[in-house]
XYZ file of C-alpha atoms in Angstrom:
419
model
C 40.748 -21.195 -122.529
C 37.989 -21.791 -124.722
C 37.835 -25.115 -124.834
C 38.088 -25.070 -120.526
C 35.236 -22.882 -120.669
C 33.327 -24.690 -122.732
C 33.760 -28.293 -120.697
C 32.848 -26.456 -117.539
C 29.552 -25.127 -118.452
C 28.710 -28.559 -120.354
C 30.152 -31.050 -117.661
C 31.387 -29.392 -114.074
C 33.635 -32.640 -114.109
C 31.565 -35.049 -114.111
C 33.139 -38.592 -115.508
C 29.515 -39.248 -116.818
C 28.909 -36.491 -118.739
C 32.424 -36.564 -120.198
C 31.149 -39.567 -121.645
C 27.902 -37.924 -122.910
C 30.106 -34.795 -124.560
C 30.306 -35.213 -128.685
C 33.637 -37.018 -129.641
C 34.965 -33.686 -131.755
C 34.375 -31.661 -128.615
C 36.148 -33.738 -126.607
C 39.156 -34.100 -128.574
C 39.243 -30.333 -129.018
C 38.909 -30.242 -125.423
C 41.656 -33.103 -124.325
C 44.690 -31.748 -126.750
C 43.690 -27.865 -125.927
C 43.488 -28.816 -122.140
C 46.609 -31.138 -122.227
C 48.590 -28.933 -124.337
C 47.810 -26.170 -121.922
C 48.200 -27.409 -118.617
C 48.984 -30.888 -118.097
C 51.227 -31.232 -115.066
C 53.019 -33.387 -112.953
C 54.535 -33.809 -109.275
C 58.095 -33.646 -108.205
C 59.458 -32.476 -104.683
C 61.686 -29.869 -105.561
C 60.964 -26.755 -107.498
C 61.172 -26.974 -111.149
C 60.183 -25.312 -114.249
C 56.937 -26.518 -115.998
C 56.605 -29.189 -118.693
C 54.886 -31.094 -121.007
C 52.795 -34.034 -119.714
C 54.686 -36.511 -121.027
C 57.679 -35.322 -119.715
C 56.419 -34.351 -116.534
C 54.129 -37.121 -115.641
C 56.926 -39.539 -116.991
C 59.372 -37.271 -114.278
C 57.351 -37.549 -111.346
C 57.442 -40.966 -110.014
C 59.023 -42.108 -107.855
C 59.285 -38.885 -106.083
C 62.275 -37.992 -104.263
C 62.088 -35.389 -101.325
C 65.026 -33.757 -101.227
C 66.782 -32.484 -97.591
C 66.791 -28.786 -98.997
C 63.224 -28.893 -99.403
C 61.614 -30.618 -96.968
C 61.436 -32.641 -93.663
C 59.466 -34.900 -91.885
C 57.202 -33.546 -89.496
C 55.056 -35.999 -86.628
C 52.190 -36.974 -87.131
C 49.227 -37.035 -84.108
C 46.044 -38.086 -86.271
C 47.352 -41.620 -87.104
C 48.675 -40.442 -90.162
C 51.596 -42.989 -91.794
C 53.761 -40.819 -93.525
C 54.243 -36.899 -93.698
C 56.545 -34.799 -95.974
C 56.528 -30.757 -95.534
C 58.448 -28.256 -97.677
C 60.997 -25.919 -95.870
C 61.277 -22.000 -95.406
C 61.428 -21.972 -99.739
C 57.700 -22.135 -99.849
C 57.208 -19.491 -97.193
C 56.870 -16.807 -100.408
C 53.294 -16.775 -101.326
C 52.861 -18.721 -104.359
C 50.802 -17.589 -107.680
C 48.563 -20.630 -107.113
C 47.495 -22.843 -103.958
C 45.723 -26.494 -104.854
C 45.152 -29.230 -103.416
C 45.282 -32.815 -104.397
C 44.034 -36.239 -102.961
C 43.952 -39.924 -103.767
C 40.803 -41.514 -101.233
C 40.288 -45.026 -100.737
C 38.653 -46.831 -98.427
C 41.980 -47.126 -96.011
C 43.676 -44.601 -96.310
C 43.943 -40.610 -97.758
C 46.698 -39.449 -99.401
C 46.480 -35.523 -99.418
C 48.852 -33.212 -101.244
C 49.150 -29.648 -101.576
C 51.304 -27.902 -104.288
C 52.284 -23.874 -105.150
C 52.916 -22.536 -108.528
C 55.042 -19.396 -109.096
C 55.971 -17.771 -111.957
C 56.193 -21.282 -113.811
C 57.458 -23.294 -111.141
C 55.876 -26.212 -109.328
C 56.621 -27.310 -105.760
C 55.688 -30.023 -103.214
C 54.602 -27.712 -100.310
C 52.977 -30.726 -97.823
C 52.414 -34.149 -97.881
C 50.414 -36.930 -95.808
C 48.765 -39.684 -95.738
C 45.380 -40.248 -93.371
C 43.980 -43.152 -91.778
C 40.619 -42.899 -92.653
C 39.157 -44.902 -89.784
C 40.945 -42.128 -87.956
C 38.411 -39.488 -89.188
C 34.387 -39.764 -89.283
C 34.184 -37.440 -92.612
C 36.473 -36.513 -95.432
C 35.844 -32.259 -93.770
C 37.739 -33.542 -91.068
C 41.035 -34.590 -93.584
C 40.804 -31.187 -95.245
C 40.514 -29.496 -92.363
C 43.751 -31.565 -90.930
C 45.687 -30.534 -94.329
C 45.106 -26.884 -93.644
C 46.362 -27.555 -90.349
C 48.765 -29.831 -90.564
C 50.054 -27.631 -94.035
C 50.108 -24.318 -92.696
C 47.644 -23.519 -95.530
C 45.135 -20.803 -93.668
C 42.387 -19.073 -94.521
C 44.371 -16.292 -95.701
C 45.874 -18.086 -98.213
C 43.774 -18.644 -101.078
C 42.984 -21.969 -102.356
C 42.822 -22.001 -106.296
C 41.557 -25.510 -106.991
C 41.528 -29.157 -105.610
C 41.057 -33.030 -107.350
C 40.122 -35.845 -105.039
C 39.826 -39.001 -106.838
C 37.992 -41.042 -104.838
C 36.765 -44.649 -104.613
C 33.018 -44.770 -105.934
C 30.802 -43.921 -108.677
C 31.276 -39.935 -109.168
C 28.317 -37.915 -110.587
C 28.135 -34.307 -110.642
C 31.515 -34.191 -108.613
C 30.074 -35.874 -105.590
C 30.742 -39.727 -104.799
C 28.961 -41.448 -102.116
C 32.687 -43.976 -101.066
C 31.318 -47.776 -101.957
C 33.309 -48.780 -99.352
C 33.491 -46.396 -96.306
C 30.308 -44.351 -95.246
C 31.813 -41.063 -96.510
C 29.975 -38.798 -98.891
C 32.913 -36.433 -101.096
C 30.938 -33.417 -102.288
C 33.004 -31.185 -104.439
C 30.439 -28.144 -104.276
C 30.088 -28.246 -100.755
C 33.570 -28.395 -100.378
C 34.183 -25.234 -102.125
C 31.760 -23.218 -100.168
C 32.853 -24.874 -96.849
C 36.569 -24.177 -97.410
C 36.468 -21.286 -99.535
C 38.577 -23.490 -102.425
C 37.503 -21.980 -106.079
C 36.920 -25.075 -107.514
C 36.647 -28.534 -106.579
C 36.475 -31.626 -108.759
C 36.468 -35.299 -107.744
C 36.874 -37.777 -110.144
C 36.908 -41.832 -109.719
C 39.999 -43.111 -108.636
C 40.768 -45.552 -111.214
C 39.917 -42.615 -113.630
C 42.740 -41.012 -111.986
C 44.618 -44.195 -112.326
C 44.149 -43.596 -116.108
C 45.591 -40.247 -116.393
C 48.979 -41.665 -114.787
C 49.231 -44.648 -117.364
C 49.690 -43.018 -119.881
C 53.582 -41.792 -118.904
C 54.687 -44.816 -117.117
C 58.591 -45.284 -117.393
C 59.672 -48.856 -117.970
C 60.765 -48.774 -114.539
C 57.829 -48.334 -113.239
C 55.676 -51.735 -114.394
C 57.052 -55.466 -114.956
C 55.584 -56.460 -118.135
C 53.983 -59.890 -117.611
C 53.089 -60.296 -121.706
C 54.564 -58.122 -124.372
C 51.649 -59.165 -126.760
C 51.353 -56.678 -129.712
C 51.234 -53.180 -128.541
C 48.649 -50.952 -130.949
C 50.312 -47.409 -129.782
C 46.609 -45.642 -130.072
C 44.645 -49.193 -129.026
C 42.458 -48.992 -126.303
C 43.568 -49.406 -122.497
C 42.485 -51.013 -119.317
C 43.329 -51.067 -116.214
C 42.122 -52.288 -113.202
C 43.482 -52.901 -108.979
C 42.895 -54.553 -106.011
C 43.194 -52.708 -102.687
C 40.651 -51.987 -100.507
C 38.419 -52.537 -103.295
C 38.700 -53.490 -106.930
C 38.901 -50.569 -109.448
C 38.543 -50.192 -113.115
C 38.694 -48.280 -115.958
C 39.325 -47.954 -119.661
C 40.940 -45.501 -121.540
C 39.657 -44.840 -125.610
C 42.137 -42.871 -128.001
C 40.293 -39.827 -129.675
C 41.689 -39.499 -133.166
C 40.090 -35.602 -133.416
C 41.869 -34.629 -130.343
C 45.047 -36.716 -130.312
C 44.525 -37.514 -126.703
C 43.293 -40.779 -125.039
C 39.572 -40.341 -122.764
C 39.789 -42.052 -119.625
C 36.189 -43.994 -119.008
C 35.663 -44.460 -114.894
C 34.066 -48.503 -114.766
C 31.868 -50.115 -111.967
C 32.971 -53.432 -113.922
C 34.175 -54.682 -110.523
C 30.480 -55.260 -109.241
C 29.846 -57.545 -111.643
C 29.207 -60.852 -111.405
C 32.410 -63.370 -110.056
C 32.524 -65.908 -113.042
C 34.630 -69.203 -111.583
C 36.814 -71.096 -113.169
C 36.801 -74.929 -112.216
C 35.740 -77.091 -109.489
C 37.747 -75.316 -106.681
C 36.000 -71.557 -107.719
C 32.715 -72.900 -107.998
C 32.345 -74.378 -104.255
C 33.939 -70.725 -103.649
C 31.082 -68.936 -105.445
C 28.675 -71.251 -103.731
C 30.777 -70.062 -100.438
C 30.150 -67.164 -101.196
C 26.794 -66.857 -102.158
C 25.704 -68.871 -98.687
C 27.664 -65.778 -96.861
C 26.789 -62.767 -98.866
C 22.986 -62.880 -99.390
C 22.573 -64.652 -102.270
C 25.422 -62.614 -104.248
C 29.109 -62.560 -105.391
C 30.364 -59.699 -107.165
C 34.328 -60.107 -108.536
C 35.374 -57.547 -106.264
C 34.247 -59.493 -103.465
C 36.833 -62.260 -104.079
C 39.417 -59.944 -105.701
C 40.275 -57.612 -103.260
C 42.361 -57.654 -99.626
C 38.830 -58.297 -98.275
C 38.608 -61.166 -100.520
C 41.932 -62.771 -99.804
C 40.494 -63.054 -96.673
C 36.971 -64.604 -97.847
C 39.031 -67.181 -99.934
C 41.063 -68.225 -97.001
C 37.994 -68.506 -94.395
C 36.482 -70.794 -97.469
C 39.514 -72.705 -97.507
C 39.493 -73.413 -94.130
C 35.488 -75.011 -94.619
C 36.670 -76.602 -98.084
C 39.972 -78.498 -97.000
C 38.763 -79.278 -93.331
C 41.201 -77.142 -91.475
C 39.032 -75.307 -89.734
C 41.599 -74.929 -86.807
C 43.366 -72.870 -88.773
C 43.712 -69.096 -87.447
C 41.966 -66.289 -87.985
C 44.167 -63.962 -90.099
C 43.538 -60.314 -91.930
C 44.362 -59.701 -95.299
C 48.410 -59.038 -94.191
C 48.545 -61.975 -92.433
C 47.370 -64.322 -94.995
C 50.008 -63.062 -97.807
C 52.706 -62.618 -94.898
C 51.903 -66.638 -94.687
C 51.774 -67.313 -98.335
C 55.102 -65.141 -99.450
C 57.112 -66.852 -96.061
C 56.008 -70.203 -96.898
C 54.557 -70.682 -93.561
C 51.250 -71.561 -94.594
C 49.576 -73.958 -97.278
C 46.303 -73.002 -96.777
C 47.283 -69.031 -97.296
C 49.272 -69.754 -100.460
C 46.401 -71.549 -102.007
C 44.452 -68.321 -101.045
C 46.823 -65.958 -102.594
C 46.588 -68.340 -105.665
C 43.382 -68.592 -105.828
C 42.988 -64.885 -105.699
C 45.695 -64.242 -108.378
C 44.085 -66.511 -110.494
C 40.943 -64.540 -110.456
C 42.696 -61.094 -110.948
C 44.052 -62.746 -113.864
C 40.682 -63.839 -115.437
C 39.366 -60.244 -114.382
C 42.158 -58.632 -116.139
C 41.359 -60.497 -119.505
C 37.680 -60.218 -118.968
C 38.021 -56.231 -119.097
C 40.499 -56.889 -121.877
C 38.154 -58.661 -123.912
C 35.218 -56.090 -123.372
C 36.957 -53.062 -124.830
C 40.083 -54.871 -126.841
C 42.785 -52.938 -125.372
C 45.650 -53.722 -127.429
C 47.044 -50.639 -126.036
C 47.781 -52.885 -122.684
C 46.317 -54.249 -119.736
C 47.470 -52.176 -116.396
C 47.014 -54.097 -113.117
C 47.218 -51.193 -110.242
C 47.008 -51.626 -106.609
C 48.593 -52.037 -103.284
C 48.248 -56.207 -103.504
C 50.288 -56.989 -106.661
C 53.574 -55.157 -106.302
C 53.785 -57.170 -102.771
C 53.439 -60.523 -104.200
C 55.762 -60.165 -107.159
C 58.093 -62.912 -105.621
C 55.106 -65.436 -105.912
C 53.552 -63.894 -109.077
C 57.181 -63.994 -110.679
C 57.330 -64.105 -114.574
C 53.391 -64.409 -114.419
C 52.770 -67.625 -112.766
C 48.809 -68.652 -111.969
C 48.217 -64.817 -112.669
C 49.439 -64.899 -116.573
C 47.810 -68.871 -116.915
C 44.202 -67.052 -116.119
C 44.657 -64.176 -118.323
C 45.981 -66.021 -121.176
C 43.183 -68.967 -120.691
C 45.316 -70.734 -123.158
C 42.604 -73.773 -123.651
C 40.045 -70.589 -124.662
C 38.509 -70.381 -127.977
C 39.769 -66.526 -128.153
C 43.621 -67.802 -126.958
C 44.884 -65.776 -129.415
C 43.006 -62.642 -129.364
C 44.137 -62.766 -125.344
C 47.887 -63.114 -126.117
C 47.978 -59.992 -128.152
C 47.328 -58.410 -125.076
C 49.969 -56.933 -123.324
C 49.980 -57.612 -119.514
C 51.889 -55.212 -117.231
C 51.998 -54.693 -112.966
C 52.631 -51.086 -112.334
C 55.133 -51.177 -108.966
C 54.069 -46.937 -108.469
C 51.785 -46.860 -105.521
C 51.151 -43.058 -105.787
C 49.731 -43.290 -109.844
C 46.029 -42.377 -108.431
C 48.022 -39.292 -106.700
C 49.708 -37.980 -109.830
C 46.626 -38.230 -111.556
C 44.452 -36.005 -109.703
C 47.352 -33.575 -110.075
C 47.189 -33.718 -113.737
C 43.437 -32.694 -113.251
C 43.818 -30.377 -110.672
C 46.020 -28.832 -112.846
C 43.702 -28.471 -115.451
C 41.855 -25.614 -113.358
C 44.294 -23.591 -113.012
């Protein structure tokens, strides 16, 4: 309790001043906070644990018939889960959680009574289907059967963006996420949004073996820092430091995808130069590493190999091409962009040495695992094996994680934390 109070009057959750907070503070803070309240999701009622065994007991999370069933939905939501009459008793504690990127919402909300945690709702929004994030909360109380009456203990949103002061203005989709006005607009007692890959981080950490294909055992330092980093929408990053005071790793939020795209080889340079014609002048990584970018490489493609016949295709359609083996031009897309997700990966490696892993999140990966394979063009960039630092990059260990809800479980673990 101490150390909570003490974090909230010297951060309100914001990722930057985490990083700002003296290192004996924060460990105090992460073991007393962890040790407290760390938490994690599973359908169907259950009795409290640690986080490791939680978080590691979460995913994938089954919904049992007892507990809940599906319900329509009518805002262009794609999937919806709601718990049955069990939940009906009031609970000791109402919070929500929420994993935003630039597609889609997925919104959870969870009761805890007298020890037990349970799944009450939930959904996934479309958020082209919505012109603010209000308008998802205010579908979640409705969709939910949350009302006003009910009160609202605490919420995490990990969102897509830079967060300061638990308020991120989305990089990309024109919503702002403003945790204080939240609060006051829904009544919730406390609202904290965190970056997404930050939430990413907290859901590392208890990964089952089933839930990542390992792409390069490397040497494994058990306290050694960690990366990770995903393409979706967007590309995300983030490292994660191990504080020897506290016992606890620090997960450290990362713009690193707006960096600079550094090609590799004749073929990436006329891309850059692509790019750079197209984009103002400019060519961040996440610009080519993204589903976005899939779609930039194969429009280049088209200019660079004279088939400019070729369709028009979205993201889907261009690795729906490349994994049916319909396509040339789309497979030497989807390699091109593996390649650079590869080079990314060992680029972030590099910067902070994580020899606690590498982590590559995202919708993109787990989809092409039958091209990607035992590490294919993806593994060849990261392990640069003609580098100078070949060796220093094998040590690495190299792992996809298959859980698409990570970001989710996250949040929870830090909407937990308020409680």
């Amino acid at each position: 309790v101490k150390a909570l109070t003490a974090w909230t009057a010297l951060s309100r959750g914001s990722s930057t001043r985490r990083r700002q907070m003296p290192a004996g503070a924060m460990g105090a803070h992460m073991a007393s906070l962890t040790r407290a309240s760390s938490l994690v999701v599973n359908t169907s009622p259950r009795k409290v644990t640690s986080a490791a065994a939680a978080l590691g007991a979460a995913r994938p999370m089954p919904t049992s018939p007892a507990s809940s069933a599906s319900l329509p939905s009518t805002r262009g939501a794609k999937t919806k889960v709601r718990a049955s009459e069990a939940s009906a008793a009031s609970p000791s504690f109402t919070f929500f959680t929420g994993d935003i990127g630039g597609t889609n919402a997925r919104m959870q909300v969870w009761s805890v009574a007298a020890g037990v945690e349970t799944l009450v709702f939930e959904n996934t929004y479309g958020t082209a289907d919505h012109p603010t994030f209000e308008s998802v909360v205010r579908d979640v109380y409705a969709d939910s059967g949350v009302t006003s009456e009910t009160a609202v203990t605490a919420a995490c949103f990990a969102v897509a963006g830079k967060v300061d002061d638990d308020r991120c203005s989305m990089t990309n989709l024109s919503w702002v996420i403003d945790g204080p006005e939240l609060q006051k607009a829904f009544g919730i007692a406390s609202v904290k949004v965190i970056n997404d890959f930050a939430a990413v981080g907290y859901g590392v950490l208890a990964l089952g073996p089933e839930e990542v294909v390992t792409l390069n055992a490397g040497a494994k330092d058990t306290q050694g820092p960690i990366a990770v980093l995903g393409p979706g929408t967007g590309l995300g990053e983030a490292m994660l430091f191990y504080n020897q005071q506290g016992g606890e790793y620090d997960v450290i939020p990362s713009e690193g995808s707006h960096a600079d795209f550094a090609p590799r080889g004749e073929t990436q340079r006329a891309l850059l130069a692509y790019c750079e014609a197209t984009l103002d002048g400019e060519c961040e990584v996440e610009q080519v590493c993204c589903g976005s970018g899939i779609v930039r490489i194969y429009d280049f493609l088209k200019t660079h190999r004279g088939a400019e016949a070729a369709p028009a295709l979205d993201p889907a359609g261009v690795t729906d091409a490349a994994l049916d083996g319909t396509c040339d031009l789309c497979r030497e897309a989807v390699d091109i962009f593996l390649a650079i997700l590869g080079a990314e990966a060992a680029n972030l490696a590099l910067k902070c040495l994580s020899s606690g892993g590498v982590y590559i999140a995202g919708g993109i990966p787990p989809r092409l695992m039958t091209i990607i394979g035992s590490g294919g063009v993806l593994l060849d960039a990261f392990l640069h094996r003609q580098c100078r630092f070949a060796g220093v990059r094998a040590a690495f260990p190299l792992h996809i994680i298959l859980d698409d809800k990570i970001g989710l479980a996250g949040a929870k673990v830090f909407a937990m934390r308020q409680l």
